[in-house]
């Protein structure tokens, strides 16, 4: 998305806090994701309101093991997986590009997941805001947030 001009902060538009650096997020950290799209695997259209759920950052090595993604795809250091060990809590089709916030700070971007959402063996995959990405974001928006 590209805006035609600068967004003006108001009660509905606020600056999002960015992390000071791109350090990795520890497994077990609780974070919140949000999206407008489908809320279950049988839905045919998105939600009328912004949905959000708290999920847990999972161990990258576990996500790559044989019981999970089995290195297909490889979850690299610039990515992480997050979800719920029982399933049911996840981002879903159409949520890609949405935020993952930990303690109110943007730490990741929804990237992809399996065709069926909420699968505990295939948690959602997120792009981590590494130092490289943070540098680009700050340069592009022209400031510190």
C-alpha positions as a Python dict, from the first residue, in 0.01 Angstrom:
ca = {
    (1, 'X'): (0, 0, 0),
    (2, 'X'): (124, 348, -77),
    (3, 'X'): (-36, 663, 60),
    (4, 'X'): (-79, 972, -157),
    (5, 'X'): (38, 1189, 132),
    (6, 'X'): (150, 1176, 494),
    (7, 'X'): (-87, 1012, 741),
    (8, 'X'): (-194, 1253, 1012),
    (9, 'X'): (-211, 1102, 1362),
    (10, 'X'): (-556, 1117, 1522),
    (11, 'X'): (-769, 894, 1748),
    (12, 'X'): (-773, 624, 1476),
    (13, 'X'): (-424, 668, 1328),
    (14, 'X'): (-117, 633, 1549),
    (15, 'X'): (254, 574, 1502),
    (16, 'X'): (354, 214, 1571),
    (17, 'X'): (643, 159, 1811),
    (18, 'X'): (944, -17, 1658),
    (19, 'X'): (1205, -217, 1849),
    (20, 'X'): (1538, -48, 1929),
    (21, 'X'): (1718, -328, 1744),
    (22, 'X'): (1645, -646, 1553),
    (23, 'X'): (1732, -893, 1828),
    (24, 'X'): (1559, -1229, 1813),
    (25, 'X'): (1239, -1284, 2011),
    (26, 'X'): (1268, -1551, 2280),
    (27, 'X'): (1055, -1864, 2248),
    (28, 'X'): (768, -1847, 2495),
    (29, 'X'): (709, -1473, 2446),
    (30, 'X'): (339, -1385, 2418),
    (31, 'X'): (254, -1156, 2127),
    (32, 'X'): (-58, -1030, 1955),
    (33, 'X'): (-148, -1060, 1587),
    (34, 'X'): (-429, -890, 1400),
    (35, 'X'): (-605, -927, 1068),
    (36, 'X'): (-926, -873, 874),
    (37, 'X'): (-953, -1198, 689),
    (38, 'X'): (-1112, -1535, 758),
    (39, 'X'): (-1152, -1650, 1116),
    (40, 'X'): (-1186, -2023, 1055),
    (41, 'X'): (-1113, -2277, 784),
    (42, 'X'): (-1476, -2293, 663),
    (43, 'X'): (-1524, -1917, 619),
    (44, 'X'): (-1562, -1789, 264),
    (45, 'X'): (-1507, -1419, 332),
    (46, 'X'): (-1320, -1195, 573),
    (47, 'X'): (-1434, -1034, 894),
    (48, 'X'): (-1618, -699, 912),
    (49, 'X'): (-1402, -598, 1206),
    (50, 'X'): (-1034, -621, 1288),
    (51, 'X'): (-969, -947, 1471),
    (52, 'X'): (-679, -1012, 1708),
    (53, 'X'): (-546, -1300, 1914),
    (54, 'X'): (-256, -1364, 2152),
    (55, 'X'): (-12, -1629, 2033),
    (56, 'X'): (321, -1763, 2159),
    (57, 'X'): (661, -1740, 1988),
    (58, 'X'): (777, -2098, 1929),
    (59, 'X'): (1127, -2240, 1913),
    (60, 'X'): (1268, -2210, 1559),
    (61, 'X'): (1441, -2548, 1584),
    (62, 'X'): (1111, -2711, 1683),
    (63, 'X'): (934, -2550, 1386),
    (64, 'X'): (1197, -2700, 1156),
    (65, 'X'): (1179, -3051, 1307),
    (66, 'X'): (1015, -3361, 1153),
    (67, 'X'): (693, -3318, 1355),
    (68, 'X'): (639, -2968, 1217),
    (69, 'X'): (766, -2812, 892),
    (70, 'X'): (1052, -3065, 850),
    (71, 'X'): (1269, -2797, 684),
    (72, 'X'): (1006, -2749, 411),
    (73, 'X'): (1028, -2453, 409),
    (74, 'X'): (1334, -2379, 620),
    (75, 'X'): (1249, -2132, 896),
    (76, 'X'): (1560, -1910, 884),
    (77, 'X'): (1701, -1663, 1137),
    (78, 'X'): (1509, -1381, 967),
    (79, 'X'): (1185, -1569, 1033),
    (80, 'X'): (1009, -1722, 1331),
    (81, 'X'): (698, -1927, 1394),
    (82, 'X'): (425, -1857, 1644),
    (83, 'X'): (92, -2004, 1739),
    (84, 'X'): (-72, -2213, 2005),
    (85, 'X'): (46, -2561, 2103),
    (86, 'X'): (-317, -2682, 2087),
    (87, 'X'): (-385, -2499, 1761),
    (88, 'X'): (-690, -2278, 1700),
    (89, 'X'): (-501, -1949, 1755),
    (90, 'X'): (-337, -1832, 1434),
    (91, 'X'): (-336, -1583, 1152),
    (92, 'X'): (-513, -1708, 841),
    (93, 'X'): (-554, -1661, 467),
    (94, 'X'): (-549, -1292, 378),
    (95, 'X'): (-367, -1177, 694),
    (96, 'X'): (-21, -1163, 533),
    (97, 'X'): (146, -826, 587),
    (98, 'X'): (-28, -775, 919),
    (99, 'X'): (148, -693, 1246),
    (100, 'X'): (284, -912, 1523),
    (101, 'X'): (318, -700, 1838),
    (102, 'X'): (500, -798, 2156),
    (103, 'X'): (427, -566, 2449),
    (104, 'X'): (294, -309, 2201),
    (105, 'X'): (610, -308, 1986),
    (106, 'X'): (606, -426, 1624),
    (107, 'X'): (839, -727, 1615),
    (108, 'X'): (721, -918, 1308),
    (109, 'X'): (508, -924, 995),
    (110, 'X'): (266, -1205, 913),
    (111, 'X'): (422, -1397, 625),
    (112, 'X'): (254, -1733, 554),
    (113, 'X'): (119, -2057, 693),
    (114, 'X'): (-38, -2384, 585),
    (115, 'X'): (-360, -2398, 381),
    (116, 'X'): (-557, -2485, 696),
    (117, 'X'): (-515, -2230, 976),
    (118, 'X'): (-472, -2316, 1342),
    (119, 'X'): (-279, -2639, 1288),
    (120, 'X'): (-53, -2695, 1593),
    (121, 'X'): (194, -2888, 1374),
    (122, 'X'): (218, -2601, 1120),
    (123, 'X'): (212, -2270, 1311),
    (124, 'X'): (211, -1935, 1133),
    (125, 'X'): (539, -1804, 992),
    (126, 'X'): (643, -1443, 1045),
    (127, 'X'): (919, -1219, 912),
    (128, 'X'): (1136, -1092, 1198),
    (129, 'X'): (1221, -722, 1202),
    (130, 'X'): (1598, -764, 1174),
    (131, 'X'): (1840, -470, 1192),
    (132, 'X'): (1840, -461, 810),
    (133, 'X'): (1460, -432, 790),
    (134, 'X'): (1448, -176, 1072),
    (135, 'X'): (1709, 39, 899),
    (136, 'X'): (1506, 32, 576),
    (137, 'X'): (1180, 114, 757),
    (138, 'X'): (1335, 409, 942),
    (139, 'X'): (1498, 540, 624),
    (140, 'X'): (1172, 503, 429),
    (141, 'X'): (944, 670, 685),
    (142, 'X'): (1202, 933, 774),
    (143, 'X'): (1218, 912, 1150),
    (144, 'X'): (1242, 712, 1470),
    (145, 'X'): (927, 554, 1611),
}
